PDB file of C-alpha atoms in Angstrom:
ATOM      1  CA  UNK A1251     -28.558 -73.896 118.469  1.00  0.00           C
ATOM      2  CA  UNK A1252     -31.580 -74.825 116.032  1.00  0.00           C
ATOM      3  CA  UNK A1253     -32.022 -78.820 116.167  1.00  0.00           C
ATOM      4  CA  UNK A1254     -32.167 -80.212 112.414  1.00  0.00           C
ATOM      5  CA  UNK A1255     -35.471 -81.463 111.799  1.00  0.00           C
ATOM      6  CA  UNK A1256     -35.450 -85.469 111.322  1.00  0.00           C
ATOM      7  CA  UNK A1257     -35.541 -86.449 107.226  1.00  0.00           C
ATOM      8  CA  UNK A1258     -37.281 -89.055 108.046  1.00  0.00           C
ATOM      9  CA  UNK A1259     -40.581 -86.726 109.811  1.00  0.00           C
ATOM     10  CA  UNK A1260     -40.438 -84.527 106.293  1.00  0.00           C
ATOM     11  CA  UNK A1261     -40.964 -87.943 104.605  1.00  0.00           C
ATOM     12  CA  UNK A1262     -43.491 -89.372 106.572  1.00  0.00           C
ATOM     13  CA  UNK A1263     -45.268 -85.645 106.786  1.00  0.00           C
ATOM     14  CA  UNK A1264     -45.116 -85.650 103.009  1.00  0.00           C
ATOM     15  CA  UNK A1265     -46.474 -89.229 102.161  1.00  0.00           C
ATOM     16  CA  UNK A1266     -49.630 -88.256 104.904  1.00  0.00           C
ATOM     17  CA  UNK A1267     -49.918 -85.427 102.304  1.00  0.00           C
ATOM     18  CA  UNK A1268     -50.326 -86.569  99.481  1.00  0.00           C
ATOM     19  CA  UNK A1269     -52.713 -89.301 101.519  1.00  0.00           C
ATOM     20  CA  UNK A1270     -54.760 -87.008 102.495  1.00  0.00           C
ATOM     21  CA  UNK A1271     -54.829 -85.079  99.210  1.00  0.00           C
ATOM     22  CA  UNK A1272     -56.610 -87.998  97.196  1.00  0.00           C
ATOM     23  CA  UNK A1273     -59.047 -88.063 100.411  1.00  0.00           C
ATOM     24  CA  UNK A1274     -59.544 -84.098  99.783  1.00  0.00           C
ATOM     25  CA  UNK A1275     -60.611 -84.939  96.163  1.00  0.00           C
ATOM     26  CA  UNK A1276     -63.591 -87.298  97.254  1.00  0.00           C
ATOM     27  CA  UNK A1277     -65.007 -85.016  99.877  1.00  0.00           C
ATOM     28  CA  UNK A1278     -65.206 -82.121  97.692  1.00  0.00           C
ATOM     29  CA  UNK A1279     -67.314 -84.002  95.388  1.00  0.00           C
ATOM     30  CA  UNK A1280     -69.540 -84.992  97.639  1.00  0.00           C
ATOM     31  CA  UNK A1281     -68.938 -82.451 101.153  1.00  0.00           C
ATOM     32  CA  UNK A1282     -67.387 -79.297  99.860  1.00  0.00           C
ATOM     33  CA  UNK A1283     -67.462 -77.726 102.955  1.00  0.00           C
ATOM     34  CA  UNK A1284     -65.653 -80.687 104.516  1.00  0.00           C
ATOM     35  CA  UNK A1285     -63.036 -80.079 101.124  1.00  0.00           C
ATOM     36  CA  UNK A1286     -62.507 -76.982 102.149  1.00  0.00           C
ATOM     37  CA  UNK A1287     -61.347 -77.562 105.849  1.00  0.00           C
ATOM     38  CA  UNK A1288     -59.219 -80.843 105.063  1.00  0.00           C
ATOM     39  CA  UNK A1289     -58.113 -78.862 101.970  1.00  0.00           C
ATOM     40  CA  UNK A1290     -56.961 -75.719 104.926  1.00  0.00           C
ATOM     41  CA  UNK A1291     -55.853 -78.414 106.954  1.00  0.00           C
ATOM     42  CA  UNK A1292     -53.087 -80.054 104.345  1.00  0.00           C
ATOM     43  CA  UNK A1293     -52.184 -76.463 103.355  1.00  0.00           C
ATOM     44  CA  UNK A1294     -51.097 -75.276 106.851  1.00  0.00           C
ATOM     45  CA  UNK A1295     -48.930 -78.514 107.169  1.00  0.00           C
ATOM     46  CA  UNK A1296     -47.398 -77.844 104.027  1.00  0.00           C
ATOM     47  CA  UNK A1297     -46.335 -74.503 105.019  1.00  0.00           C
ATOM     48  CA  UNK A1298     -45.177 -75.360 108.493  1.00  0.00           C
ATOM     49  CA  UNK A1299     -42.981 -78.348 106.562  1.00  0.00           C
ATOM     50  CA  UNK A1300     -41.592 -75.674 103.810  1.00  0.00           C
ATOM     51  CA  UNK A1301     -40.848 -72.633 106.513  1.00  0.00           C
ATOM     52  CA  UNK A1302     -38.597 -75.624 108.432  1.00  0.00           C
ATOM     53  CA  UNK A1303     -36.885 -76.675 105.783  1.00  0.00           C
ATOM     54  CA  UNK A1304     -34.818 -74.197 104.356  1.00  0.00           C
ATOM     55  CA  UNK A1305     -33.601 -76.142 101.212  1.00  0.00           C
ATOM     56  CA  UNK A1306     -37.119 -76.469 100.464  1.00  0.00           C
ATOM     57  CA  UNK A1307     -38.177 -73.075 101.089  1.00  0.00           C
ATOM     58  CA  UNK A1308     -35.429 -71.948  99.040  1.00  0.00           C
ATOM     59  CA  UNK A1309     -36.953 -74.627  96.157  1.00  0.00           C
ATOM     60  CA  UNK A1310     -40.513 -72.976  96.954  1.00  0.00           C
ATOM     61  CA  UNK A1311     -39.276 -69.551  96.871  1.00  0.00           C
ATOM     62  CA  UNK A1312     -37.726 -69.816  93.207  1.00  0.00           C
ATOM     63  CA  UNK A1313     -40.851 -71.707  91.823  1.00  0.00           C
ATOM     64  CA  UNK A1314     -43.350 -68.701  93.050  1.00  0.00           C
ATOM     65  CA  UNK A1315     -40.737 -66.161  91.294  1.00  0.00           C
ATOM     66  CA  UNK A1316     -41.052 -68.075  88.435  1.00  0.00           C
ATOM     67  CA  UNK A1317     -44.389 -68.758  87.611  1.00  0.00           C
ATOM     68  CA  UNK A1318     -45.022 -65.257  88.497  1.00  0.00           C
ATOM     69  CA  UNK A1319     -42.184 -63.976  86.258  1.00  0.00           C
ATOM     70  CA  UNK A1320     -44.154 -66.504  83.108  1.00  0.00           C
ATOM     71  CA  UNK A1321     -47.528 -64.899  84.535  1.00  0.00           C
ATOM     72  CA  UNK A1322     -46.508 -60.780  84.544  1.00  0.00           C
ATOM     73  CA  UNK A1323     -44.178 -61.126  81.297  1.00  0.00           C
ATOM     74  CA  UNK A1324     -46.696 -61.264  78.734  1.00  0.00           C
ATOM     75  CA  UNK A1325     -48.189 -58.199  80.193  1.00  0.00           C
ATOM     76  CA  UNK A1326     -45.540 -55.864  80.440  1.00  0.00           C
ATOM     77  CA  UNK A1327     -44.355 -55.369  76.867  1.00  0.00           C
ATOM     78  CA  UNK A1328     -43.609 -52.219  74.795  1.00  0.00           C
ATOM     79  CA  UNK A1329     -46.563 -50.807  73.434  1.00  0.00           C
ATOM     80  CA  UNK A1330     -44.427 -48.811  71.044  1.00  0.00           C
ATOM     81  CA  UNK A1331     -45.265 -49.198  67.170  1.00  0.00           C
ATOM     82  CA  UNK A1332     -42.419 -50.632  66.039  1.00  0.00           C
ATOM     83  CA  UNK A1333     -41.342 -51.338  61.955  1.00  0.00           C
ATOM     84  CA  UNK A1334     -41.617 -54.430  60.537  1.00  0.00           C
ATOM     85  CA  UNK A1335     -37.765 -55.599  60.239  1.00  0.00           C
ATOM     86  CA  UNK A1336     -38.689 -57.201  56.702  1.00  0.00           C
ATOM     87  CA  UNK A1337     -39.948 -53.828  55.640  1.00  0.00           C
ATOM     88  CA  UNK A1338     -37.284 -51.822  56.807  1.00  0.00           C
ATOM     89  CA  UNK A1339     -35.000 -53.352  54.037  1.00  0.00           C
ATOM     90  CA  UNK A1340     -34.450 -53.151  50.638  1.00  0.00           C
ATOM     91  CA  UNK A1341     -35.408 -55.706  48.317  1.00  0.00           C
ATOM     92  CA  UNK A1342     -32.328 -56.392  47.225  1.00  0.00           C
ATOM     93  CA  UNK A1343     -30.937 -56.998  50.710  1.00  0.00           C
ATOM     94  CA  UNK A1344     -33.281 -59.820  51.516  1.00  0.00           C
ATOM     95  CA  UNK A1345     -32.656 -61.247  48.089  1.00  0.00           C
ATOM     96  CA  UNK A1346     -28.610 -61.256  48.955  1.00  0.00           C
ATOM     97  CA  UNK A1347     -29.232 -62.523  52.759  1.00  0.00           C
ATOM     98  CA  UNK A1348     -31.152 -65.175  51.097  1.00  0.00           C
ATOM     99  CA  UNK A1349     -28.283 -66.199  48.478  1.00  0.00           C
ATOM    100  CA  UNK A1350     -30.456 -65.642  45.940  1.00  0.00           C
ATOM    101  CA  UNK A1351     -28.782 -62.265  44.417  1.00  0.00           C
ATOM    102  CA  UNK A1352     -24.710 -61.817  44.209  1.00  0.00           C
ATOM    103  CA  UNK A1353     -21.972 -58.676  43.554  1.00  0.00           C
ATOM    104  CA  UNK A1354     -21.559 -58.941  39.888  1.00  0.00           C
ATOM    105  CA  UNK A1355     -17.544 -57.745  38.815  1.00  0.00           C
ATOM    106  CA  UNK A1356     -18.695 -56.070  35.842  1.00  0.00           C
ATOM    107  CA  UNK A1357     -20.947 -54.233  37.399  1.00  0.00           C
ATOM    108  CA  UNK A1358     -22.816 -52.411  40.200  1.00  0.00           C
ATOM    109  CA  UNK A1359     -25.827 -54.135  39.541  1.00  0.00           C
ATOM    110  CA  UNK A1360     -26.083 -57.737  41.175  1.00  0.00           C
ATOM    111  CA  UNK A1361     -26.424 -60.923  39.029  1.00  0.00           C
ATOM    112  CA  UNK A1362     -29.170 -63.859  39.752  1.00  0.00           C
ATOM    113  CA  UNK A1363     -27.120 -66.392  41.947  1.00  0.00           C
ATOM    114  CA  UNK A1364     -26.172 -69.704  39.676  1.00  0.00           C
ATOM    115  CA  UNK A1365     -28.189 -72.405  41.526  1.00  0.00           C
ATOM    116  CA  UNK A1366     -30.820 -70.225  41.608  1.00  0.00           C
ATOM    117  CA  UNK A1367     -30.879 -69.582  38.166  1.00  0.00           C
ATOM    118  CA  UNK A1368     -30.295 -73.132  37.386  1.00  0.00           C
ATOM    119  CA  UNK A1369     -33.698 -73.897  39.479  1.00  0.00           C
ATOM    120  CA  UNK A1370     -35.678 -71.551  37.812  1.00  0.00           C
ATOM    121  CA  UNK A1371     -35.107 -71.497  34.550  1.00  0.00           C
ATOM    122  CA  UNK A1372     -36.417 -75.338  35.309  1.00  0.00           C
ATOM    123  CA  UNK A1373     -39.693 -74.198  36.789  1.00  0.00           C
ATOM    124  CA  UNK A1374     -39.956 -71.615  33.437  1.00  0.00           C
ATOM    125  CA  UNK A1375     -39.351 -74.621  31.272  1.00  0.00           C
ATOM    126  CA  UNK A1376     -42.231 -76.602  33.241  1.00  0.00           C
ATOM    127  CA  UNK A1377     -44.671 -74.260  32.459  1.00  0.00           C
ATOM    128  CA  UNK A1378     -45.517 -74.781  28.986  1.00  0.00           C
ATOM    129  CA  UNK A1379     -47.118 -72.545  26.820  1.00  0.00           C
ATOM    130  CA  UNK A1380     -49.829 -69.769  27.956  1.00  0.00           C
ATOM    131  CA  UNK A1381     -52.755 -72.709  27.968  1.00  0.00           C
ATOM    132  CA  UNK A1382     -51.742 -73.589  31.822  1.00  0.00           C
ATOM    133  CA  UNK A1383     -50.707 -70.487  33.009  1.00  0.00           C
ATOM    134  CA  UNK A1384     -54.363 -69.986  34.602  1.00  0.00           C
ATOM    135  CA  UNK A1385     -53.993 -74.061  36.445  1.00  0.00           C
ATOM    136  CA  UNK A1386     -50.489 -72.847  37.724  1.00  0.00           C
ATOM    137  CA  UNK A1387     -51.589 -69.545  38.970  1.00  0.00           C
ATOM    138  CA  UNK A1388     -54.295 -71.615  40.775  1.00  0.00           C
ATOM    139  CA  UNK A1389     -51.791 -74.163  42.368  1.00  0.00           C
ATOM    140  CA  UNK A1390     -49.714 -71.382  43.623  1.00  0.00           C
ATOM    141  CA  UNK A1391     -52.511 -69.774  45.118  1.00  0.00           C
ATOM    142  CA  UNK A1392     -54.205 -72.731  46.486  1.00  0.00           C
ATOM    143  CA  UNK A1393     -57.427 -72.199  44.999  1.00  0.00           C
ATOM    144  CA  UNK A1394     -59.822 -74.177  42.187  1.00  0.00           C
ATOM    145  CA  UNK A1395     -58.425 -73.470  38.217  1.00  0.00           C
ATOM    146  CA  UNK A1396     -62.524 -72.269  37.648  1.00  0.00           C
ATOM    147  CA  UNK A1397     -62.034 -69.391  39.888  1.00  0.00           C
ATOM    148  CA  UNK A1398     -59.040 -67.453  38.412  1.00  0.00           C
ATOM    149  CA  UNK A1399     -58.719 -65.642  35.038  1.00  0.00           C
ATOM    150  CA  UNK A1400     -55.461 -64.394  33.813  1.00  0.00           C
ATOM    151  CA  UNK A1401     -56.902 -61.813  30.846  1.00  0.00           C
ATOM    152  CA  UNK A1402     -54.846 -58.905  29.082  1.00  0.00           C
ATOM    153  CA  UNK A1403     -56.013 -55.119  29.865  1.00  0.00           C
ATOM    154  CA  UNK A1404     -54.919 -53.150  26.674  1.00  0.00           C
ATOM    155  CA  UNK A1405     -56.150 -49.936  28.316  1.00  0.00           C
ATOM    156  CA  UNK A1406     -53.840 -50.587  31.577  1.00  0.00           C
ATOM    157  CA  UNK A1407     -51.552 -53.049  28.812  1.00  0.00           C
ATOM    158  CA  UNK A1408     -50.964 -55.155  31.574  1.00  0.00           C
ATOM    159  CA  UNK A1409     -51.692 -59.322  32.111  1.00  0.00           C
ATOM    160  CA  UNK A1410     -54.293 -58.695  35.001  1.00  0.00           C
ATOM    161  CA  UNK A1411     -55.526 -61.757  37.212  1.00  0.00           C
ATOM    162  CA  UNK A1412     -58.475 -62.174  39.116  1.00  0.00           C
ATOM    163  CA  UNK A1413     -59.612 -64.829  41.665  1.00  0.00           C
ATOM    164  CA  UNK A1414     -63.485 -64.821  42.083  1.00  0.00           C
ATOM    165  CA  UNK A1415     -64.071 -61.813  40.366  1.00  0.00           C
ATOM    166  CA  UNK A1416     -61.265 -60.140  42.905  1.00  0.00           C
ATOM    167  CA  UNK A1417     -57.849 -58.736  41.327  1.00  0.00           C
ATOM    168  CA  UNK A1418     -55.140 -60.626  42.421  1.00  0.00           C
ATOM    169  CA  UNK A1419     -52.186 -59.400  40.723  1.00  0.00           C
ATOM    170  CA  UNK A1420     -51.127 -57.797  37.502  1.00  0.00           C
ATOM    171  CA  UNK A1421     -47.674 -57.838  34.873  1.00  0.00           C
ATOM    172  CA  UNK A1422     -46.387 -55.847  32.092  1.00  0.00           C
ATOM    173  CA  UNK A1423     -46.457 -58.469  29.973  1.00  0.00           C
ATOM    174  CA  UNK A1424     -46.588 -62.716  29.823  1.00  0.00           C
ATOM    175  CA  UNK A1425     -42.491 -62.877  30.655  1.00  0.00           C
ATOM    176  CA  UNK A1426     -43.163 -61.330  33.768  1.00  0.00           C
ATOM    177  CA  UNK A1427     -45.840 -63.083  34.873  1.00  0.00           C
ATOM    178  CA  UNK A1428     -43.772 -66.365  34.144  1.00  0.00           C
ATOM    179  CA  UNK A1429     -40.895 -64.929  36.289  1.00  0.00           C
ATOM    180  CA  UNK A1430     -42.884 -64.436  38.708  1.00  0.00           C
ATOM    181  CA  UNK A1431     -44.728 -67.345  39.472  1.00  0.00           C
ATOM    182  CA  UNK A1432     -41.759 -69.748  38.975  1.00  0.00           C
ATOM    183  CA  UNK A1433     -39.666 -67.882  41.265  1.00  0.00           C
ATOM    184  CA  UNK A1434     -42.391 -68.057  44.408  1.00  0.00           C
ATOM    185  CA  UNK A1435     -42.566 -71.971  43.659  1.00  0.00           C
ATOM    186  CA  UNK A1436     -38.710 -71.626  43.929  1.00  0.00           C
ATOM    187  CA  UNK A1437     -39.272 -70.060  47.020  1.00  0.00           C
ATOM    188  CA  UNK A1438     -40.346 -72.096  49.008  1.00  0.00           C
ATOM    189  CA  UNK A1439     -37.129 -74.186  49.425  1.00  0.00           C
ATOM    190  CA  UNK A1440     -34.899 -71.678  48.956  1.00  0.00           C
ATOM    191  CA  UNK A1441     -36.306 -68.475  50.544  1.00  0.00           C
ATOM    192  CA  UNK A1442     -38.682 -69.203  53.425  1.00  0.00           C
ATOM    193  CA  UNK A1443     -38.202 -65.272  54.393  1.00  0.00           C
ATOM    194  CA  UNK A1444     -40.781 -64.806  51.577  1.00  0.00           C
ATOM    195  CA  UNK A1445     -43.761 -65.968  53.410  1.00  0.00           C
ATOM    196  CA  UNK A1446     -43.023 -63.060  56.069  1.00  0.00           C
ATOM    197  CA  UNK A1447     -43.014 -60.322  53.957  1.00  0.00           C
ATOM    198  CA  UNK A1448     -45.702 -57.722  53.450  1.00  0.00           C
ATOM    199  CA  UNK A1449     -46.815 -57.518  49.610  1.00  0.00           C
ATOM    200  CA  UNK A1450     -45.241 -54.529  49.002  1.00  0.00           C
ATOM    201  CA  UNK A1451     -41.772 -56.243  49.808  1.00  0.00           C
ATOM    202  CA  UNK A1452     -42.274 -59.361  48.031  1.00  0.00           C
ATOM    203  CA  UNK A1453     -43.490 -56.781  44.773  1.00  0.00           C
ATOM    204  CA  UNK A1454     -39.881 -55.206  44.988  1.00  0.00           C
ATOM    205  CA  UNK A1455     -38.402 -58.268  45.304  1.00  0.00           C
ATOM    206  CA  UNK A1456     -39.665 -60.175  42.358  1.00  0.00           C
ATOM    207  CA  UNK A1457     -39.601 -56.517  40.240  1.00  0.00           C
ATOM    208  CA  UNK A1458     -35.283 -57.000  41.461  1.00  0.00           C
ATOM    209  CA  UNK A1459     -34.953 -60.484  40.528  1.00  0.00           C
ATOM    210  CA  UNK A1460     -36.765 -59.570  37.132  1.00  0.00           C
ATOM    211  CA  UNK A1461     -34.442 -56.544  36.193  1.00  0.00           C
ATOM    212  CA  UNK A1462     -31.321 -58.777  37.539  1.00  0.00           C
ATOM    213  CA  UNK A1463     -32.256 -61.030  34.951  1.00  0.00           C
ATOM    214  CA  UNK A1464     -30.399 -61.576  31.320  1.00  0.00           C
ATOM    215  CA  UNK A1465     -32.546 -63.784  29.409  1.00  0.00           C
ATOM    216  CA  UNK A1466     -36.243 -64.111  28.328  1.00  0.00           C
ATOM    217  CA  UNK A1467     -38.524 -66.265  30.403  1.00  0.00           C
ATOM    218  CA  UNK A1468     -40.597 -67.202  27.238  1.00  0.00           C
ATOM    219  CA  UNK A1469     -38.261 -66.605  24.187  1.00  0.00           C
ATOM    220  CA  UNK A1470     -34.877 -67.137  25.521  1.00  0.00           C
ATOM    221  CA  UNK A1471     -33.956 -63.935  24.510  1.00  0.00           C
ATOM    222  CA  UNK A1472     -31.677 -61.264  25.967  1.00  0.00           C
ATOM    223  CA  UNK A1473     -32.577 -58.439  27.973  1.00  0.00           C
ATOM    224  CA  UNK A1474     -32.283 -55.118  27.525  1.00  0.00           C
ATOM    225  CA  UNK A1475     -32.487 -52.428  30.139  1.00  0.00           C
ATOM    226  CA  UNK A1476     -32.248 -49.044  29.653  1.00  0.00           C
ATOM    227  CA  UNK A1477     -33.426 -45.205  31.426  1.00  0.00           C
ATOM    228  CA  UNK A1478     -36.365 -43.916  29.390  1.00  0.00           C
ATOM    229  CA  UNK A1479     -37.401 -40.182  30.087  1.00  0.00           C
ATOM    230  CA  UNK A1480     -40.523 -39.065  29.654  1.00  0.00           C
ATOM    231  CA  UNK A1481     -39.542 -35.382  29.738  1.00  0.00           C
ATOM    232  CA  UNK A1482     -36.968 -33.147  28.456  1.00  0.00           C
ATOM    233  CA  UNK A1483     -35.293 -32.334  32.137  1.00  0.00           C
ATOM    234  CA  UNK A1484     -35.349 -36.023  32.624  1.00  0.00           C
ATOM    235  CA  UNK A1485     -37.306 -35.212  36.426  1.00  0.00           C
ATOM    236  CA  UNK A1486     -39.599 -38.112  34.873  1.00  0.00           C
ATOM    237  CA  UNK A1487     -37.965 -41.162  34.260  1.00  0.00           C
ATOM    238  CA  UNK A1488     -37.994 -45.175  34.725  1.00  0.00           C
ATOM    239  CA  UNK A1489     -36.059 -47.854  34.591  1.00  0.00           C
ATOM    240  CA  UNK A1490     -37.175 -50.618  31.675  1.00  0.00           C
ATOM    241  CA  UNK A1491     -35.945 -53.884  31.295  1.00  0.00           C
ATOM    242  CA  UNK A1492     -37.298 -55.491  27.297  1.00  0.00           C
ATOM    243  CA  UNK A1493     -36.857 -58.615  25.914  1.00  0.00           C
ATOM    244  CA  UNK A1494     -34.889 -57.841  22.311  1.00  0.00           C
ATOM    245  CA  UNK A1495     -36.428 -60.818  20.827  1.00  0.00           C
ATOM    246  CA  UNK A1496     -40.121 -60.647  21.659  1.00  0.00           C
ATOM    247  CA  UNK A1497     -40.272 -56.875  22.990  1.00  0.00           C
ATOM    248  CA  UNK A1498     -41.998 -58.209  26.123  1.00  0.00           C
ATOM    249  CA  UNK A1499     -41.306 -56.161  29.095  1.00  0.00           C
ATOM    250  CA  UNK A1500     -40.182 -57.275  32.342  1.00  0.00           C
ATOM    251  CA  UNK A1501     -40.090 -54.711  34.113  1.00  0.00           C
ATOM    252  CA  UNK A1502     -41.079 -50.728  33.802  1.00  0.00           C
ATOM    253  CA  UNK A1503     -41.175 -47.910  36.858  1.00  0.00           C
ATOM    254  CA  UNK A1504     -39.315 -45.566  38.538  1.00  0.00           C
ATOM    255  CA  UNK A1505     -35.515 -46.596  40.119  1.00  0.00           C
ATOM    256  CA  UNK A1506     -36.542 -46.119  43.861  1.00  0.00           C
ATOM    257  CA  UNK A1507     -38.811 -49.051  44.433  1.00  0.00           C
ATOM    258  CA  UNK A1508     -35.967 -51.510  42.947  1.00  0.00           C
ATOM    259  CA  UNK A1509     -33.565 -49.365  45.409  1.00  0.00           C
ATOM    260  CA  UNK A1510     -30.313 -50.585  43.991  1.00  0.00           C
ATOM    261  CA  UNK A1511     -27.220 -49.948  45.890  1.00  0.00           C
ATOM    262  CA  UNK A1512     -26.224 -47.990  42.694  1.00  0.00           C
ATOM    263  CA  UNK A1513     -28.554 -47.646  39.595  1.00  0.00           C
ATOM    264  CA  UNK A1514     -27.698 -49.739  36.530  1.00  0.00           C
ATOM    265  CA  UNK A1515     -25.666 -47.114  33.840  1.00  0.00           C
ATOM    266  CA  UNK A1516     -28.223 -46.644  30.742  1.00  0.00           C
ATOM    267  CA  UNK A1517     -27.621 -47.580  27.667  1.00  0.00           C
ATOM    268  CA  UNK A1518     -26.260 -45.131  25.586  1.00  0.00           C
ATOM    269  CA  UNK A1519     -28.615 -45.297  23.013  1.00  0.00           C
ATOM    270  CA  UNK A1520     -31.064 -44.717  25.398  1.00  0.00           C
ATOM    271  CA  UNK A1521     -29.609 -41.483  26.521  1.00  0.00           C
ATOM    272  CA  UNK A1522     -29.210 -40.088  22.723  1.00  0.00           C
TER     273      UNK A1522
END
């Protein structure tokens, strides 16, 4: 039968270790080639301690597996393309996850959630009229006021910005633009998601939240969307939602961006 090793030789064995370690460190500075023997030297002991104990060679064992498990994990990983989970949504189910969008009874379409709303029709108040729309677009964009411009194409009819001579975004019309920028500020509390979204996801979303929406951002006034067809087989159509007060449009393309569950029912007149 094996004789158990005294605790008391693993202790001493250890403390002469460590010893010896600090003495390792100042002959390596100045004799490396003594380093390197005492260095062998404390090594060998340490094994011949570990191999005859076997709670500590068990301990030993487990931290080699790991720190070679933390090592050889980063490299084996699939190298499979796979999709972007945010972009393999639609627009309107991040909006929902995020309680920003709800099921509306009277409809298919879903309504802007309350708080929401409440928040930011707030921010739409804030902003004023159109003389600090270019100092807003700046703060949300983290940039100085000089270098953006917020000017209206009428060839494209669209509210085009640039930053430094770059184009940064464009909008149908002011409304939209005001939408827009008030419900990213919004964001930030209430839909961190949005910051991990490519751009084309975060334009769906902000196009849903705009057709979802009932009321003017700059007049208050109600909205009214509708299917407009731009031929007579009706292969060519989009989805508009227009302010009835001001005319402004909020939002104008096709139904399949917005990807809607089930499309809004036009308006009748817009079918006659």
């Amino acid at each position: 039968m094996r004789r158990r090793r005294d605790p008391r030789v693993v202790v001493l064995v250890v403390a002469a270790f460590a010893v010896l370690s600090g003495v390792v460190v100042g002959m390596a500075a100045r004799w490396p080639t003594a380093g390197i023997v005492v260095s062998f030297v404390l090594v060998s002991t340490g094994a011949v301690v570990i191999a005859d104990n076997p709670p500590m060679r068990n301990a030993f064992r487990e931290f080699c597996l790991r720190a070679l498990r933390s090592v050889c994990s980063p490299l084996v990983t699939d190298r499979t393309p796979q999709p972007e989970p945010s972009d393999a949504e639609s627009a309107e189910a991040h909006l929902k996850r995020a309680g920003l969008l709800v099921e509306c009874d009277a409809g298919p379409v879903p309504s802007v959630a309350p708080a929401f709303e409440r928040a930011w029709r707030q921010r739409i108040l804030s902003m004023g009229d159109r003389s600090r729309d270019e100092a807003v677009l700046a703060g949300l964009l983290t940039v100085p006021q000089r270098l953006v411009e917020l000017e209206w194409n009428a060839d494209e009819e669209a509210l085009v910005a640039t930053v430094h001579g770059t184009r940064a975004g464009q909008w149908p019309s002011r409304a939209a633009f005001v939408a827009d920028v008030t419900a990213i500020a919004e964001f930030r509390d209430r839909y961190p998601e949005w910051w991990t979204l490519s751009p084309t996801v975060r334009g769906r979303a902000l196009a849903t939240l705009r057709l979802c929406l009932d009321w003017c951002p700059t007049c208050d006034g109600t909205i009214h969307v509708s299917q407009i067809d731009h031929d007579s087989t009706g292969t060519e159509s989009v989805l508009s939602a227009t302010c009835e007060g001001c005319a402004a449009c909020l939002f104008e393309a096709g139904p399949d961006p917005v990807q809607f569950t089930d499309p809004r029912r036009p308006d009748a007149d817009a079918e006659a």
